[in-house]
Short mmCIF file of C-alpha atoms (C1' of nucleotides) in Angstrom, two decimals:
data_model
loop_
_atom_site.label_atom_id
_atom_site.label_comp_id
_atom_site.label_asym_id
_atom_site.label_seq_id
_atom_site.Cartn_x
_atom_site.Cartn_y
_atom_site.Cartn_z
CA UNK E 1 -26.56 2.30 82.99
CA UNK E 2 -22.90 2.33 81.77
CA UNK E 3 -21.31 0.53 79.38
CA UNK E 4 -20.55 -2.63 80.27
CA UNK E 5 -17.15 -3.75 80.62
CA UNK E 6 -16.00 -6.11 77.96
CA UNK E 7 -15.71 -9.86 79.59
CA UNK E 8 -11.98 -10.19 78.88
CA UNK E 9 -10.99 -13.20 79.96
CA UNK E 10 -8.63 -12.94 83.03
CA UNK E 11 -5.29 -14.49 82.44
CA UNK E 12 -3.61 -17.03 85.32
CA UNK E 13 -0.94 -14.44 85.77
CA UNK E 14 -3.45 -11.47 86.21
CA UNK E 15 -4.97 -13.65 88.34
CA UNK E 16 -1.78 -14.06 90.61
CA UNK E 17 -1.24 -10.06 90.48
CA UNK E 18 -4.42 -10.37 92.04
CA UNK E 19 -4.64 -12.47 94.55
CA UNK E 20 -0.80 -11.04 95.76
CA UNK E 21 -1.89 -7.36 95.75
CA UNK E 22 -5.02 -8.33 97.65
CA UNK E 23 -2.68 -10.73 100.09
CA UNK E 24 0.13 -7.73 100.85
CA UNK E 25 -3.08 -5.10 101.09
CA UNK E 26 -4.41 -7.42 103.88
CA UNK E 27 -1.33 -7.87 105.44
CA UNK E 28 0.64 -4.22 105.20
CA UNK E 29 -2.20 -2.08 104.53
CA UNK E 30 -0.51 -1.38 101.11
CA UNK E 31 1.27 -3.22 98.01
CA UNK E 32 4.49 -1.40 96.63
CA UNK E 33 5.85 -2.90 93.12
CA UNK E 34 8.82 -3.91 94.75
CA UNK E 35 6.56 -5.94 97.27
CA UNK E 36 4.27 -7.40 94.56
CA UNK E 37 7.37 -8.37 92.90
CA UNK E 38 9.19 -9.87 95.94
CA UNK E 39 6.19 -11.83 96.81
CA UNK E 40 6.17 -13.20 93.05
CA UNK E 41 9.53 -14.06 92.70
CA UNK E 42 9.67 -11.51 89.45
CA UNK E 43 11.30 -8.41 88.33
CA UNK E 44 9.66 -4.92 89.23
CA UNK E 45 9.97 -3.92 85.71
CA UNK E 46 7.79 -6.92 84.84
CA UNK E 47 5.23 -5.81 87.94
CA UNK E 48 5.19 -2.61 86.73
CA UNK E 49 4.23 -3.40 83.00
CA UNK E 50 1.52 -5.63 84.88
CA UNK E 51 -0.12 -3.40 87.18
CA UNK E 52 -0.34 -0.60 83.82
CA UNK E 53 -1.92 -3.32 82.24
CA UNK E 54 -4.25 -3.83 85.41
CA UNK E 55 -5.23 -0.52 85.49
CA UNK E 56 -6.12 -0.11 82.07
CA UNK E 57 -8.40 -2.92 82.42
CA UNK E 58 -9.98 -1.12 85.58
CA UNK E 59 -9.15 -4.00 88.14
CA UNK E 60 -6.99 -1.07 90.16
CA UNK E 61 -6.46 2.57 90.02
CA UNK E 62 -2.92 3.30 89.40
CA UNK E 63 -0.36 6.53 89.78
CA UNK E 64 3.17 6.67 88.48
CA UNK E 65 5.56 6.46 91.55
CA UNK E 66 2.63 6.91 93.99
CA UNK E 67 1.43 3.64 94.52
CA UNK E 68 -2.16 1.34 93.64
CA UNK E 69 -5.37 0.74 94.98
CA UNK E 70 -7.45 -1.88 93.79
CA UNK E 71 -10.93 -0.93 92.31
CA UNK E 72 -14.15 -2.83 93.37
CA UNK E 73 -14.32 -4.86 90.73
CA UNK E 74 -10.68 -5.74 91.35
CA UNK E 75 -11.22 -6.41 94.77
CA UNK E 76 -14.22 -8.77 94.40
CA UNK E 77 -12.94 -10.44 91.69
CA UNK E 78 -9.00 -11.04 94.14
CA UNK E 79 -11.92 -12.04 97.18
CA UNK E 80 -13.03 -14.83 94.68
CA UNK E 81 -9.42 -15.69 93.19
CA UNK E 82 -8.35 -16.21 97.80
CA UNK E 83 -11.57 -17.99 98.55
CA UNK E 84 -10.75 -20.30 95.97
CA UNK E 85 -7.00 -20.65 96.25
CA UNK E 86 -7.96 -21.41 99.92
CA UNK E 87 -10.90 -24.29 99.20
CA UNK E 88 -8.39 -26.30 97.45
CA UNK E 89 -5.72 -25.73 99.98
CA UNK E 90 -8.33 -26.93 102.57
CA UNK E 91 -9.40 -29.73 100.40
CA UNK E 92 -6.07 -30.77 99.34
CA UNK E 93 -4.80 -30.63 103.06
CA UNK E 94 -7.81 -33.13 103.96
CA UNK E 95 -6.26 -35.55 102.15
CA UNK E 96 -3.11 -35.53 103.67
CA UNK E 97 -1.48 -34.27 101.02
CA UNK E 98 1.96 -32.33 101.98
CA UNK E 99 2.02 -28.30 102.57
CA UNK E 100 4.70 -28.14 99.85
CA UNK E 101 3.28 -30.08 96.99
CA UNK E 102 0.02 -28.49 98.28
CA UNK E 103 1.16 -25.18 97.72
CA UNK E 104 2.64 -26.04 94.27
CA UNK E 105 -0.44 -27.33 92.78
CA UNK E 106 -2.83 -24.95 94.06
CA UNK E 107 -0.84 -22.00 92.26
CA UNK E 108 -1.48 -24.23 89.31
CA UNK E 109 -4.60 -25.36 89.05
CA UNK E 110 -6.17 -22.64 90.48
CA UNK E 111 -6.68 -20.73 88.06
CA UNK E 112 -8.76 -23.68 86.17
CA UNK E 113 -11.27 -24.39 88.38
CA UNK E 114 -14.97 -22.62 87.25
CA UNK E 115 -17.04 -21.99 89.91
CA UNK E 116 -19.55 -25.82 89.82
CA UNK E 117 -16.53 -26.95 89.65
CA UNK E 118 -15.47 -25.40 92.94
CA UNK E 119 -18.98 -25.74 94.57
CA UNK E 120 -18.13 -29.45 94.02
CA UNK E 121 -15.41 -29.83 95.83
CA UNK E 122 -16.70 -27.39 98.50
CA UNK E 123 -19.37 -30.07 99.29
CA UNK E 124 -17.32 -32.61 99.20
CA UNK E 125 -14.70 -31.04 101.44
CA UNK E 126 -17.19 -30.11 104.02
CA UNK E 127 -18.27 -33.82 104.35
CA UNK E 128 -14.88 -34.79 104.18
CA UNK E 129 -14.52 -32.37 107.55
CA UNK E 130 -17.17 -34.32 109.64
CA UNK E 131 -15.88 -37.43 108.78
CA UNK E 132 -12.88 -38.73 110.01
CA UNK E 133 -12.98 -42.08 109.45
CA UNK E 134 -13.31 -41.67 105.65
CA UNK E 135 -9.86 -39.08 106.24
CA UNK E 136 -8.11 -42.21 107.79
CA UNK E 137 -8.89 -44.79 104.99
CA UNK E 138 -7.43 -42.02 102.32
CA UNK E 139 -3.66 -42.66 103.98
CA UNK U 1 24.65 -46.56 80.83
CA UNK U 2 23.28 -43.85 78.02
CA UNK U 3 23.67 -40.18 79.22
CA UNK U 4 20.41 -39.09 80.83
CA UNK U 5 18.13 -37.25 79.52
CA UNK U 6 18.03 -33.26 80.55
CA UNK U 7 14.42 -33.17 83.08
CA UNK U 8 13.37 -30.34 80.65
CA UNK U 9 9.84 -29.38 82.37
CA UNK U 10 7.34 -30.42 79.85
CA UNK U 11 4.87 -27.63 79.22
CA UNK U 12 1.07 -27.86 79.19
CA UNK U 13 1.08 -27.49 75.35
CA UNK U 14 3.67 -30.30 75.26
CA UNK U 15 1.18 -32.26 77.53
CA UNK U 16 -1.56 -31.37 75.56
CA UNK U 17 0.45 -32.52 71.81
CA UNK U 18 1.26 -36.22 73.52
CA UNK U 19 -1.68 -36.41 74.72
CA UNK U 20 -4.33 -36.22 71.71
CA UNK U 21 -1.09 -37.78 69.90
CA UNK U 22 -1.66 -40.79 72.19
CA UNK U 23 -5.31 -40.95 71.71
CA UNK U 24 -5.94 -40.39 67.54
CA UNK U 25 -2.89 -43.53 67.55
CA UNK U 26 -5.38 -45.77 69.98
CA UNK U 27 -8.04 -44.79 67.85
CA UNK U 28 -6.95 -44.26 64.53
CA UNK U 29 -3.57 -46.25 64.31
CA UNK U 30 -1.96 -42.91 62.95
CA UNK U 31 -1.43 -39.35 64.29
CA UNK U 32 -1.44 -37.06 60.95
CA UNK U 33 -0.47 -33.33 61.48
CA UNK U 34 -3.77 -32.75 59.80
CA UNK U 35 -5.69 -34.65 62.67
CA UNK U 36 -3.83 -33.61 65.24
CA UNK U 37 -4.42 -29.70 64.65
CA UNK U 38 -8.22 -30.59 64.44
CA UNK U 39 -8.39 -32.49 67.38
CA UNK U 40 -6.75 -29.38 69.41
CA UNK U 41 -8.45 -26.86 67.18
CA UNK U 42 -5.26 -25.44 66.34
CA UNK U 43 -3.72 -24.86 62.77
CA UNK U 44 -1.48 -27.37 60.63
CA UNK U 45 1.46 -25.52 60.80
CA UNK U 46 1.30 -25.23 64.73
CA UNK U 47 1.05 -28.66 64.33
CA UNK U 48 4.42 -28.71 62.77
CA UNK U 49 6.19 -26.59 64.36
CA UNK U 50 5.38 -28.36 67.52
CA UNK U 51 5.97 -31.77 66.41
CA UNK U 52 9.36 -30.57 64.80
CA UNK U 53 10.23 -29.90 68.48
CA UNK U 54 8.96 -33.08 70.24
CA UNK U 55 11.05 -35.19 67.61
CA UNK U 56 14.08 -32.85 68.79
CA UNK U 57 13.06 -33.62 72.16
CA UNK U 58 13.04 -37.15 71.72
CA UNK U 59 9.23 -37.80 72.74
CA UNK U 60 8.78 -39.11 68.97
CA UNK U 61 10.22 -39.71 65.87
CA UNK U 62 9.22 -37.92 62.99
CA UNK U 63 10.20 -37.63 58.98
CA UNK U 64 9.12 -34.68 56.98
CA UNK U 65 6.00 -35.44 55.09
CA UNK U 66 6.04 -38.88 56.20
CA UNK U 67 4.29 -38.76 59.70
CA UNK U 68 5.45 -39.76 63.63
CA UNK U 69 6.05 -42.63 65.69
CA UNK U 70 5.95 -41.69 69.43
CA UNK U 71 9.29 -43.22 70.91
CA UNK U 72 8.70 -45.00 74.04
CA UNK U 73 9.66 -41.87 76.40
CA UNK U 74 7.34 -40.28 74.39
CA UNK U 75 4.60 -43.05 74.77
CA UNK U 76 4.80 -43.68 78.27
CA UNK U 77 4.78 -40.42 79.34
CA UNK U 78 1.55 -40.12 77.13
CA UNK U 79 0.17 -42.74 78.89
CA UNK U 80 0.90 -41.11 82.14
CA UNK U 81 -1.07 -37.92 80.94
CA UNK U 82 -3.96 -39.52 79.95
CA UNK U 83 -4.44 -41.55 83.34
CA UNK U 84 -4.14 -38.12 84.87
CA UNK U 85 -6.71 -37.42 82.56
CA UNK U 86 -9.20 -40.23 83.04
CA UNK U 87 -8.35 -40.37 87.10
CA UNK U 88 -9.58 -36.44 87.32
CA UNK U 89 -12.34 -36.92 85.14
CA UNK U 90 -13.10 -40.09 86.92
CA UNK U 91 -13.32 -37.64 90.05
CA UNK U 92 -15.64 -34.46 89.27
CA UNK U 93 -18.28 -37.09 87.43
CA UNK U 94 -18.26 -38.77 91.24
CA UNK U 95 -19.07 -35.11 92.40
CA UNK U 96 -21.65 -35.03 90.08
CA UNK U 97 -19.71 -32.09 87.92
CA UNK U 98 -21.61 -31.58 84.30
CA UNK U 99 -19.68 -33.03 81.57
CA UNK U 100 -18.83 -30.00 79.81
CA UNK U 101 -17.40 -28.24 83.19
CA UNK U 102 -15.74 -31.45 83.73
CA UNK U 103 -14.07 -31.62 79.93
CA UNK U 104 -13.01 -28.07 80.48
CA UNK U 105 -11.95 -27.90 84.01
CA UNK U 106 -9.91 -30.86 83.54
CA UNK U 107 -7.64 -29.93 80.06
CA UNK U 108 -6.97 -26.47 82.26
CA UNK U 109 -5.76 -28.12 85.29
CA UNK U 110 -4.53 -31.61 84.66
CA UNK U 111 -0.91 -30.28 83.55
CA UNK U 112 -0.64 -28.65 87.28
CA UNK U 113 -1.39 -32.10 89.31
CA UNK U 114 1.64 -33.64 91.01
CA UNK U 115 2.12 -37.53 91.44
CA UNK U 116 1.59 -37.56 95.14
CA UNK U 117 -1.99 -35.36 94.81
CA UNK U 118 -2.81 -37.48 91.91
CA UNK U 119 -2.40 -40.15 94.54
CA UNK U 120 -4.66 -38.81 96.73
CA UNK U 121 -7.37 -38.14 94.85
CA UNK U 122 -7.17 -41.52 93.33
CA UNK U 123 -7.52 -42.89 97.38
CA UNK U 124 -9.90 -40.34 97.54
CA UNK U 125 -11.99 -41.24 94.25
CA UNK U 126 -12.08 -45.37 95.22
CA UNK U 127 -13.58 -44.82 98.74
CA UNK U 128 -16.30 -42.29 97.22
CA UNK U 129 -17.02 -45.32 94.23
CA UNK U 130 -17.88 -47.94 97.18
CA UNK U 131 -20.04 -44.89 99.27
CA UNK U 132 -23.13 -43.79 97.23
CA UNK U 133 -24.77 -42.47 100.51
CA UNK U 134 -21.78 -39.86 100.97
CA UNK U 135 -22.10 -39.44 97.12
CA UNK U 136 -25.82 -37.90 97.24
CA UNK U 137 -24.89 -35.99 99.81
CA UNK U 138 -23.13 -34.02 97.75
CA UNK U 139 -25.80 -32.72 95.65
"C1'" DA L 1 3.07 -40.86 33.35
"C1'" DC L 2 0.55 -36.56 34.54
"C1'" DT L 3 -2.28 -33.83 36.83
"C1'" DC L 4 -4.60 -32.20 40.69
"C1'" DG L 5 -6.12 -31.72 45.36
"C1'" DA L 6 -5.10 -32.59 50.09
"C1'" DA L 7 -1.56 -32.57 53.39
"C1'" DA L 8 2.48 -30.68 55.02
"C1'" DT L 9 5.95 -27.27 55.41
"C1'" DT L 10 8.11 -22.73 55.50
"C1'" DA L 11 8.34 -17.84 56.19
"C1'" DG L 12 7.09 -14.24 58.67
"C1'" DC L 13 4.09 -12.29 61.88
"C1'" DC L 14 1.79 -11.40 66.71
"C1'" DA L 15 0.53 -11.23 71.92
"C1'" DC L 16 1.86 -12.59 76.33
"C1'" DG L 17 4.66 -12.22 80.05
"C1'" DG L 18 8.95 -12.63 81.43
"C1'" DC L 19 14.01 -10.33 81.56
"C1'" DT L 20 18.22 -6.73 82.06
"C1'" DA L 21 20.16 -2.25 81.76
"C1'" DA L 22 19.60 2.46 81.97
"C1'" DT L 23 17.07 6.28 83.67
"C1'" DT L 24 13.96 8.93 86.58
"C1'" DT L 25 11.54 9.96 90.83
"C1'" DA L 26 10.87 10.52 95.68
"C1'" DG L 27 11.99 10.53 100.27
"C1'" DT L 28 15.38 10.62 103.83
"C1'" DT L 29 19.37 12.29 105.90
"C1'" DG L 30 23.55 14.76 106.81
"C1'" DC Q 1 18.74 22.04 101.04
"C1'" DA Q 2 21.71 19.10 98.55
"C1'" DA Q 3 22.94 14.57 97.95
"C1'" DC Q 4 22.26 9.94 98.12
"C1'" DT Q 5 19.63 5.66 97.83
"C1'" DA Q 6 15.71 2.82 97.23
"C1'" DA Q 7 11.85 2.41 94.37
"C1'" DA Q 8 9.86 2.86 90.09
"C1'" DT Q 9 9.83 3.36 85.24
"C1'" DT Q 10 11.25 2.95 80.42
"C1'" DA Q 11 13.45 0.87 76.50
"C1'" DG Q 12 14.50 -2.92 74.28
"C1'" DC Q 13 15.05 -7.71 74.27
"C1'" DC Q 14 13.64 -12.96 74.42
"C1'" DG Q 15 10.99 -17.60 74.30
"C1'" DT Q 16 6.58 -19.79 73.82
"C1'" DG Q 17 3.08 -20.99 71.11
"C1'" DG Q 18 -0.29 -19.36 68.43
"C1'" DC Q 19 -1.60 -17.37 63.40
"C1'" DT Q 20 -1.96 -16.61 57.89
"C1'" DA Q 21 -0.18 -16.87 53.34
"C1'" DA Q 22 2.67 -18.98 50.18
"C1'" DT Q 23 4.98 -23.00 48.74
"C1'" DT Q 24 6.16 -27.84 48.40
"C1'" DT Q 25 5.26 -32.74 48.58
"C1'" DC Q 26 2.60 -36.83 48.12
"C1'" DG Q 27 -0.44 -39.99 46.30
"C1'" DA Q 28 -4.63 -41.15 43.75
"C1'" DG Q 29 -6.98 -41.43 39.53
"C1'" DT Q 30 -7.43 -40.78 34.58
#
DNA sequence: ACTCGAAATTAGCCACGGCTAATTTAGTTG
DNA sequence: CAACTAAATTAGCCGTGGCTAATTTCGAGT
């Protein structure tokens, strides 16, 4: 068995690397700093430091001027980061809350959210979905 | 008609400052740096620092060595922070979230909630008090 | 009034995660 | 194949918000 990697917590901005990279792979078939960067509103110098950083902490495999692949533990752990992002967007959306304040808070709070936490509102937003009588009285 | 104040985003730390500032002055009748940086687990000259910026910012008044007043930006946008607070704690306990996911979950992501979502879940909280059938179905 | 301990402050440091400017690399194109 | 341009990288900087160590202030008690 292998040593085991070191828990490390994961910051929120690693955790938007992540969930980008894994977004632009899905969508292009690749993620180019200048893409990453583009897509966070940031400098490339800054998503280059970043995806170093990344890379050291074994999250993606990384080549000067050649480009990034994420490893398997990076890719499981950006899986988790969308599934969540997209729970509360669903959840938030139920409530009639608007796509743009949606949006805003979700890149917030996201990253806050531990996983009972999640399963919580998972439940709840699932009951929320066959009942649309409760939806109406939320307006 | 005063000149306005500059918006000047407050930052989750800020948040964080007025809000146990808030709570040792309900409790206490006094906000001491010394209390303060044990209540966030944070050293006294953090403390300082931070406070030393808040009376800049005009959120409270403060004297060296003397101790702090909030002024009544200061104290009503306390008060705002901890109804966030209570509102989203209020929340995950009606999901049946375990009080020590709920303390956490809640310092990380009540600086990212946005009046109108706050709103919601507020609707959303009231119709889930007066519907304990929905409620255990959520376990 | 003095002394002494707790509280507060200052000075100087650090990591994080941004930035710009300058440089290097790679790929396309004439 | 040489040159040019877009992409990427490096170097060096900055603000935020922590920290420790050293110093200063305050106030209580003898």
């Amino acid at each position: 068995m292998p040593a085991k990697t070191i828990p490390s917590r994961n910051s929120a901005a690693v955790e938007d690397y992540l969930e980008r990279i894994l977004e632009l792979i899905n969508t292009k078939g690749y993620a180019r700093v200048v893409d990453i960067a583009t897509s966070l509103a940031i400098s490339q110098a800054s998503v280059t430091n970043m995806v170093q950083r990344l890379d050291g902490e074994g999250l993606l495999q990384y080549e000067k001027y050649r480009g990034l692949v994420l490893t398997t533990a990076g890719e499981t752990l950006a899986r988790n980061i969308a599934r969540r992002h997209q729970l509360l967007t669903d959840f938030l959306k139920l409530l009639g809350v608007d796509d743009r304040v949606i949006e805003h808070d979700v890149e917030g709070m996201e990253h806050h959210i531990s996983p009972p936490t999640l399963r919580a509102i998972e439940a709840l937003t699932n009951q929320l979905k066959r009942r649309p009588s409760l939806r109406a009285r939320l307006k």
